[in-house]
XYZ file of C-alpha atoms in Angstrom:
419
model
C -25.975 17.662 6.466
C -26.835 15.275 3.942
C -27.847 11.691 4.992
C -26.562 9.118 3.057
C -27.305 4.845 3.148
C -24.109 2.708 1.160
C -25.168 -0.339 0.487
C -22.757 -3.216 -0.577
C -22.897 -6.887 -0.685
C -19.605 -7.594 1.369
C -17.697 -5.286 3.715
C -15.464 -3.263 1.701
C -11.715 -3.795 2.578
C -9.323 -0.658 2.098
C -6.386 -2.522 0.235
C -7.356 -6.090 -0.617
C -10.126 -5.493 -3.738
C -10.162 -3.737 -6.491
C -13.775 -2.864 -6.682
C -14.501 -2.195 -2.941
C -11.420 -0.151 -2.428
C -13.877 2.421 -4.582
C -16.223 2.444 -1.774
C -13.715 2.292 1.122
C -11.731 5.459 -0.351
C -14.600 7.486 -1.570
C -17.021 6.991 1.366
C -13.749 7.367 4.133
C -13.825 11.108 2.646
C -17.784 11.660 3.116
C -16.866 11.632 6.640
C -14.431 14.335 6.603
C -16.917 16.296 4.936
C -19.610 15.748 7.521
C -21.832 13.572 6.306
C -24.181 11.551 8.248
C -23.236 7.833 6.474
C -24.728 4.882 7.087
C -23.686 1.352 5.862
C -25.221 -1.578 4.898
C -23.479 -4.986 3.905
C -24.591 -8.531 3.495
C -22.990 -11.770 4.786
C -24.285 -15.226 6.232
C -24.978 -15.780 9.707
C -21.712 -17.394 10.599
C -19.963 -14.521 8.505
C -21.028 -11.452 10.881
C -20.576 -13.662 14.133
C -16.982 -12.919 13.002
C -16.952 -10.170 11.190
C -14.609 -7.373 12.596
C -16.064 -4.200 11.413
C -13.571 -1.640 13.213
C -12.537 -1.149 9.482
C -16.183 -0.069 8.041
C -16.635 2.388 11.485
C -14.069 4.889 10.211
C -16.217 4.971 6.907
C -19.999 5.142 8.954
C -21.560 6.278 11.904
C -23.925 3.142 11.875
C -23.318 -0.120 9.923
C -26.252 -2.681 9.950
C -25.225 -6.627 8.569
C -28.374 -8.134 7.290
C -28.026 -11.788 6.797
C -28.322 -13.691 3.328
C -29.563 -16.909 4.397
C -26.473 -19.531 3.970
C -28.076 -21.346 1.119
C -26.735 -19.074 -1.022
C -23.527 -18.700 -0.088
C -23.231 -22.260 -0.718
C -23.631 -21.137 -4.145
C -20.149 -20.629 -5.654
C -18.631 -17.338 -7.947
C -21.190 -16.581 -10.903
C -23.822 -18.815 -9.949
C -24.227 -17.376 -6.569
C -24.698 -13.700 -8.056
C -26.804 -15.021 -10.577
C -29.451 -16.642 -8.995
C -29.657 -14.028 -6.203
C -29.909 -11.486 -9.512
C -32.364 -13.842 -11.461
C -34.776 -13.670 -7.785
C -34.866 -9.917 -7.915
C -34.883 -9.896 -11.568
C -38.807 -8.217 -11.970
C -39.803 -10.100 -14.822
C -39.451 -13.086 -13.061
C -42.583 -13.227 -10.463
C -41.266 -15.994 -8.302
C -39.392 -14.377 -4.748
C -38.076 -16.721 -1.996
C -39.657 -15.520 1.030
C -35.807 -14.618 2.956
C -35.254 -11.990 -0.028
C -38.988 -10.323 0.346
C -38.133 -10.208 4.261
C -34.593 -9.048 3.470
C -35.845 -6.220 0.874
C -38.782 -4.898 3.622
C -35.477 -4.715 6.344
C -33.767 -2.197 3.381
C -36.736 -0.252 3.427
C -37.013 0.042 7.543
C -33.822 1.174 7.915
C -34.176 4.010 5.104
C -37.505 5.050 6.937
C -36.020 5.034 10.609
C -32.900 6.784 9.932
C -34.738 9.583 6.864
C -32.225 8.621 4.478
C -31.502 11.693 1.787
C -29.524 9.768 -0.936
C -29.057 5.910 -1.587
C -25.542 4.873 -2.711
C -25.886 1.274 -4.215
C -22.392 -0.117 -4.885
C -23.017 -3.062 -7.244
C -25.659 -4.667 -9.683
C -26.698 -7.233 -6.618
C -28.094 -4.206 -4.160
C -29.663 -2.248 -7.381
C -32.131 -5.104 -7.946
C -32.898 -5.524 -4.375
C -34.595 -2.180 -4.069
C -35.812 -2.358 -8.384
C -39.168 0.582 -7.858
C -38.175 1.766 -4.907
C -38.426 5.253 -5.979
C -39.354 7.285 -2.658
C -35.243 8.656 -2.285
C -32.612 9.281 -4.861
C -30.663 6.456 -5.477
C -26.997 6.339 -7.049
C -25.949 2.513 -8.322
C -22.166 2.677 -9.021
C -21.830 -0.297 -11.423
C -18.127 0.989 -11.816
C -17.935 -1.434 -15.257
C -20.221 -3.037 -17.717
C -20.442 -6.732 -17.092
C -21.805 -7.417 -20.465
C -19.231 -5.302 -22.141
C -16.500 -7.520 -20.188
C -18.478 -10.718 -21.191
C -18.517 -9.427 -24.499
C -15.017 -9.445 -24.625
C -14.417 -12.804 -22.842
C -16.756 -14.483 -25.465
C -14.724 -12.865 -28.165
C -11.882 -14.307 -26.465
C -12.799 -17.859 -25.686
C -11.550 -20.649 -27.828
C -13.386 -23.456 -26.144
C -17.534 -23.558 -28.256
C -19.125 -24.928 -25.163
C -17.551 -22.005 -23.368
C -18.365 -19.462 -25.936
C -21.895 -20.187 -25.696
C -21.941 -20.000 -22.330
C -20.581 -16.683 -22.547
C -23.082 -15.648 -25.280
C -26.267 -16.620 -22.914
C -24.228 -14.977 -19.726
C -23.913 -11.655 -22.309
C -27.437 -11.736 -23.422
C -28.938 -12.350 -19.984
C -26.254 -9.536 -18.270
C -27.699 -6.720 -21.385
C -31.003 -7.192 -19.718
C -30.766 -6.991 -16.087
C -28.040 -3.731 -16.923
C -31.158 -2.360 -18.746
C -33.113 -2.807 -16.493
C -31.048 -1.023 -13.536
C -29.959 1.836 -16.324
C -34.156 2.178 -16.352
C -34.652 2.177 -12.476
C -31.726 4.407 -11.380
C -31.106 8.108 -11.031
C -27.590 7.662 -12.020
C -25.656 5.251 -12.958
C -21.711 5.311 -12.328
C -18.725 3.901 -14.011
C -14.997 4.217 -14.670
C -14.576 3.878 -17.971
C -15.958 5.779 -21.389
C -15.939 2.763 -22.872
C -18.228 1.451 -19.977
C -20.744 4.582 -20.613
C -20.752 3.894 -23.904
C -22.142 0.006 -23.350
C -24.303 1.398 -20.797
C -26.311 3.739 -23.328
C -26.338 1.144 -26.316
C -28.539 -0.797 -23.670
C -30.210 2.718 -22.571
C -30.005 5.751 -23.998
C -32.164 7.672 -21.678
C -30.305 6.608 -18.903
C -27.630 9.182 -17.096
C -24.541 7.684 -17.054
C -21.338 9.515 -15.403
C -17.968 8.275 -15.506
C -16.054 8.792 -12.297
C -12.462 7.291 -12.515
C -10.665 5.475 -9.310
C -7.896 7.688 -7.763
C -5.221 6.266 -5.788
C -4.112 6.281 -2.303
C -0.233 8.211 -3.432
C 0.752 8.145 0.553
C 0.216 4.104 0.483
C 1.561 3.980 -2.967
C 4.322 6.228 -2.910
C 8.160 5.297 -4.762
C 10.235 3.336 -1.867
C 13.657 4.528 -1.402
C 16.718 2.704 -1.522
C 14.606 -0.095 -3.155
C 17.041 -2.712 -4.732
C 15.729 -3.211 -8.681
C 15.333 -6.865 -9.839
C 16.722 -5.868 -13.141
C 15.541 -6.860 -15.814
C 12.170 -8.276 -14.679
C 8.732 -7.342 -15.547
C 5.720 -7.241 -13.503
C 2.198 -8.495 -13.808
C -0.185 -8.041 -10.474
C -3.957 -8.957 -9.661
C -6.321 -11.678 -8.763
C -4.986 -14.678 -10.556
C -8.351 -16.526 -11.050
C -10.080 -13.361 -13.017
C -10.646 -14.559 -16.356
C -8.968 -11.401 -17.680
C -5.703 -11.628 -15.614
C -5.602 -15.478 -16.690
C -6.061 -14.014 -20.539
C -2.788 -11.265 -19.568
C -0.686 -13.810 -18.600
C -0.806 -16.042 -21.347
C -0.622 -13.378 -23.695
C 2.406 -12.368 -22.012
C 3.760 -16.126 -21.774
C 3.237 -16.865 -25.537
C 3.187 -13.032 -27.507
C 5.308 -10.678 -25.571
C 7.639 -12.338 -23.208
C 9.434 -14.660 -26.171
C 9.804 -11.585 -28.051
C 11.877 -9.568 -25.275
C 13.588 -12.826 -24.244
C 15.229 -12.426 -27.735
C 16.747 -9.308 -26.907
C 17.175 -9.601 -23.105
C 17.222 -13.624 -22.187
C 17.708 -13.012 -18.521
C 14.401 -11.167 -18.192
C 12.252 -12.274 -15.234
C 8.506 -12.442 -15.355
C 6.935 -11.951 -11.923
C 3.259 -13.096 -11.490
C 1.799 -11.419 -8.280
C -1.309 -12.605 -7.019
C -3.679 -14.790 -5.306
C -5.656 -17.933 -6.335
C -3.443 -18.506 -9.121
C -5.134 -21.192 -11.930
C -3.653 -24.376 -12.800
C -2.257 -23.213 -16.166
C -0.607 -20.506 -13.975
C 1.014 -22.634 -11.544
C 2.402 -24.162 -13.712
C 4.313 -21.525 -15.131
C 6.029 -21.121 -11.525
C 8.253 -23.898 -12.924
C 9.691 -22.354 -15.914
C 12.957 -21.029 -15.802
C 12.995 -17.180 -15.045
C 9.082 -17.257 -13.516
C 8.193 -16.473 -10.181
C 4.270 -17.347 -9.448
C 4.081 -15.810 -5.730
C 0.569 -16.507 -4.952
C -0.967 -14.239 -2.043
C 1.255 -11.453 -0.841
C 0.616 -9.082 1.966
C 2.108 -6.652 0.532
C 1.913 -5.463 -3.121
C 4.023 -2.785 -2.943
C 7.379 -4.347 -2.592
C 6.560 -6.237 -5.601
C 5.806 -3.234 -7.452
C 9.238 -1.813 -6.289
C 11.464 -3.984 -7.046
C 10.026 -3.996 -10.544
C 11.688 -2.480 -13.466
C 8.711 -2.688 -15.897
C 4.634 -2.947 -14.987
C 3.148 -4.771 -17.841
C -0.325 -4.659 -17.967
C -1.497 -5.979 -21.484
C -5.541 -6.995 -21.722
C -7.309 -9.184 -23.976
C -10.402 -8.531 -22.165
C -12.515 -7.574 -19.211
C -13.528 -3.626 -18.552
C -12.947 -0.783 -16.407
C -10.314 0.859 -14.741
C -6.870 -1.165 -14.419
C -6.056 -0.086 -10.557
C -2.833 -1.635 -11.522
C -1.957 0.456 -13.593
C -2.475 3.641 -11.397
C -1.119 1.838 -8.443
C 2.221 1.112 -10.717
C 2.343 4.820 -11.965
C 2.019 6.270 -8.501
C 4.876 4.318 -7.310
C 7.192 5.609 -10.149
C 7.020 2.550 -12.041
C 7.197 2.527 -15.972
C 4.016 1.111 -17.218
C 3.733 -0.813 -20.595
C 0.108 -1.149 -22.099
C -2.141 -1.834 -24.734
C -4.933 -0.136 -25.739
C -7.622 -1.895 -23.970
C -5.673 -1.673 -20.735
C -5.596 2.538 -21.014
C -8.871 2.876 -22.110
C -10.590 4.133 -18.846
C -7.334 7.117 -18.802
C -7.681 10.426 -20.257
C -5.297 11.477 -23.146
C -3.189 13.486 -21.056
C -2.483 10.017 -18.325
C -2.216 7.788 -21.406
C 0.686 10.174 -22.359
C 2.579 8.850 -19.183
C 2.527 5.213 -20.329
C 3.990 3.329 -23.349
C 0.957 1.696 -25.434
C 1.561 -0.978 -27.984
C -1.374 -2.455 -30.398
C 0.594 -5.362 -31.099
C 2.885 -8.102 -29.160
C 5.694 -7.104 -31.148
C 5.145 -3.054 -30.312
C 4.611 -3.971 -26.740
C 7.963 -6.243 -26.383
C 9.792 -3.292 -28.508
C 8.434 -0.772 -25.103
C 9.646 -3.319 -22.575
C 12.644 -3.875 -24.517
C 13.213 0.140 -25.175
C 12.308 0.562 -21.617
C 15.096 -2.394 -19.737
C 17.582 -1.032 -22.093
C 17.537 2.650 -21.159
C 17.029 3.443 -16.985
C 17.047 6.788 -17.382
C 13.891 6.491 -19.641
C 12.360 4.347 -16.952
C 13.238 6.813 -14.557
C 11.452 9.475 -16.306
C 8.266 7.831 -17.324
C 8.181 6.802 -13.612
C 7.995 10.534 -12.103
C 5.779 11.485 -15.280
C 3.253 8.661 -14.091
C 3.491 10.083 -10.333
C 2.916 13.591 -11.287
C -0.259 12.981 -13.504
C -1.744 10.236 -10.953
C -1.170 12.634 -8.069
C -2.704 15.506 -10.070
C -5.806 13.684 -11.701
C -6.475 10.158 -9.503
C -6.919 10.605 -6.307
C -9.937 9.686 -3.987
C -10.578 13.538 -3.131
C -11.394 14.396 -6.935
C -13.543 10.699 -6.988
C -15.800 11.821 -3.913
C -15.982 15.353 -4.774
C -17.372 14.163 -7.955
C -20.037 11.855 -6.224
C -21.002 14.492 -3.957
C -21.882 16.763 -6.633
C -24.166 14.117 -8.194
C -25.792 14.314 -4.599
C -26.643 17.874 -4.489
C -27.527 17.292 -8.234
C -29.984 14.745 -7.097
C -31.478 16.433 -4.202
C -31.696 20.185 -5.990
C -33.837 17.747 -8.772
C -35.983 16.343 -5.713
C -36.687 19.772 -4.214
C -37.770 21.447 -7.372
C -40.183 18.298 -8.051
C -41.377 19.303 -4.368
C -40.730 22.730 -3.114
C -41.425 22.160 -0.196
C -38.660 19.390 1.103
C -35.774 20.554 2.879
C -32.799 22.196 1.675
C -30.294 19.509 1.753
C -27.280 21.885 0.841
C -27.579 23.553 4.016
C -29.551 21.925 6.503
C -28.189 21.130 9.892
């Protein structure tokens, strides 16, 4: 029975984030499989007087919150993970005193409990245990920040911005580096994410492990009523690259199928929408929801998912989520990028506005079509992402690990088959 410590800077939440939904699924199954788990997540004091962690118990038999002090959580979005990454960065010799105390708590718990394998879930947790080298350790980065930043700066129209995004790039390259140098393995999504990773590094071992999808949750809804024609755009609607989506859909695409099909809705699903956003809530034939509860009936009611990027990295979840609910998906390239061949196959991909508009437009004007690349999506997401192929995957990076360890000491245990 292998022993195995997740850590992760906030509780992971089974439906509500993209990125912890990783750890959620994948971890839920190490369970089943009988591992010994044990989970470690960060918060302020006030934060785990109320935390509920009912949620976390059917992923670990023991979950310890260790408190950031709430100084930094008055720290908002980037700055917050930035100076907490600059402290632990080890170039830098200056450490507050709460993040030496916080580290030597880490390293008490992986004593007390003989932790086999470390599972770090994002850049944060890598640097707080940078030369800690006494037990495997695993960081799933899941993207490359400074292959998203790279993108955003290429983006950005506003200078001041731009350099802001150049420094952010430069200084994200070297703290990547210097995880790539420190970990076992590093994990990500995307090929195009392992192929940032090993410009930085190329000694570094890199796997790509896509996200699956939870096809009971998101499963087609009968007797659904279609808002025909509409198209669909989901996510967190203050993420620079969702913001970059929708305006390229707003000024590029949308005019273009408008042409064709005036009545065409645009539904923007999401929370924290932007000002420039919110605004759009007031044009004719543009619903700006906000939070929803419930993504799916969004989703449903849908008759096209358009999921066009202009930046940002990874996996698009929304894509996967859209093709395991039967839902047509329209794309570009940088949206399909983290799919294989075969799943890109199941969408429609267009380089240009004008080719994507032509899909959508192809697409409203033809339900049978829809209907077909719908079940087509299904079929391939069912087949290829699903969380049992994601964890099997870690766990074989596990054993990987721990054979390594054994034959570097003969005479540890033999974690395959220990009870």
């Amino acid at each position: 029975m292998i022993k195995l410590l997740l850590i992760s800077v906030t509780r992971p939440h089974h439906l509500t984030n993209g990125n912890y939904l990783r750890t959620y699924n994948v971890s839920m199954r190490f369970m089943d499989k009988g591992y010994k788990v044990f989970f470690i997540h960060f918060g302020n004091q006030r934060e785990q007087e109320i935390s509920d962690d009912s949620e976390i118990k059917t992923i670990a038999e023991e979950i310890f919150p260790l408190n950031f002090p709430d100084f930094y959580h008055k720290i908002n979005g980037k700055l917050y993970q930035i100076f907490l990454s600059i402290c632990q960065y080890p170039r830098i010799p200056f450490k507050p005193r709460s993040i030496s105390t916080l580290q030597a708590n880490l390293k008490n718990i992986i004593g007390t409990y003989d932790i086999d394998v470390i599972h770090l879930r994002d850049p944060i947790t890598g640097l707080f245990l940078i030369d800690f080298h006494e037990i495997p350790k695993i960081l799933d980065l899941t993207d490359s920040a400074s292959l998203a930043l790279k993108r955003e700066m290429r983006e950005e129209k506003c200078f001041v911005k731009k350099i802001r995004d150049y420094f952010l790039y430069c200084w994200s390259k070297g703290i990547e580096k210097t995880l790539l140098k420190d970990s076992d393995i590093v994990t990500v999504v995307s090929p195009k994410d392992k192929e940032m990773l090993n410009f930085l590094y190329k000694k570094a071992r890199v796997e790509v492990i896509p996200n699956g999808v939870d096809t009971n949750y998101f499963s087609p809804k009968a007797g659904e009523k279609e808002d025909f024609p509409s198209i669909l755009y989901h996510g967190t609607m203050r993420f620079p690259p969702n913001v970059r989506a929708i305006e390229y859909i707003w000024d590029d695409i949308l005019p273009i199928i408008r042409s064709k099909i005036p009545e065409t809705k645009f539904w923007i699903v999401g929370s924290n929408p932007v000002d420039q956003i919110e605004k759009l809530g007031s044009r004719k034939g543009v619903i700006v929801t906000g939070h929803v509860n419930d993504i799916r009936e969004y989703i449903s009611k849908a008759s096209v998912v358009l999921v066009p990027m202009k930046s940002g990295s990874g996996i698009k979840n929304k894509i996967l989520e859209a093709m395991a609910m039967e839902k047509p998906v329209v794309t570009n390239p940088m949206g399909a990028e983290a799919l294989s061949e075969e799943a890109k196959s199941c969408l429609l991909i267009g380089k240009t506005a004008e080719e994507i508009a032509n899909h959508v437009i192809d697409l409203l004007q033809d339900r049978e079509k829809r209907v077909e690349l719908g079940k087509k999506g299904r079929t391939m997401v069912m087949r290829d992402y699903t969380w049992d192929r994601a964890a099997e995957s870690f766990q074989q990076l596990y054993i990987d690990l721990l054979k390594k360890q054994r034959d570097k000491n003969p005479q540890e245990r033999n974690f395959e088959h220990r009870n």
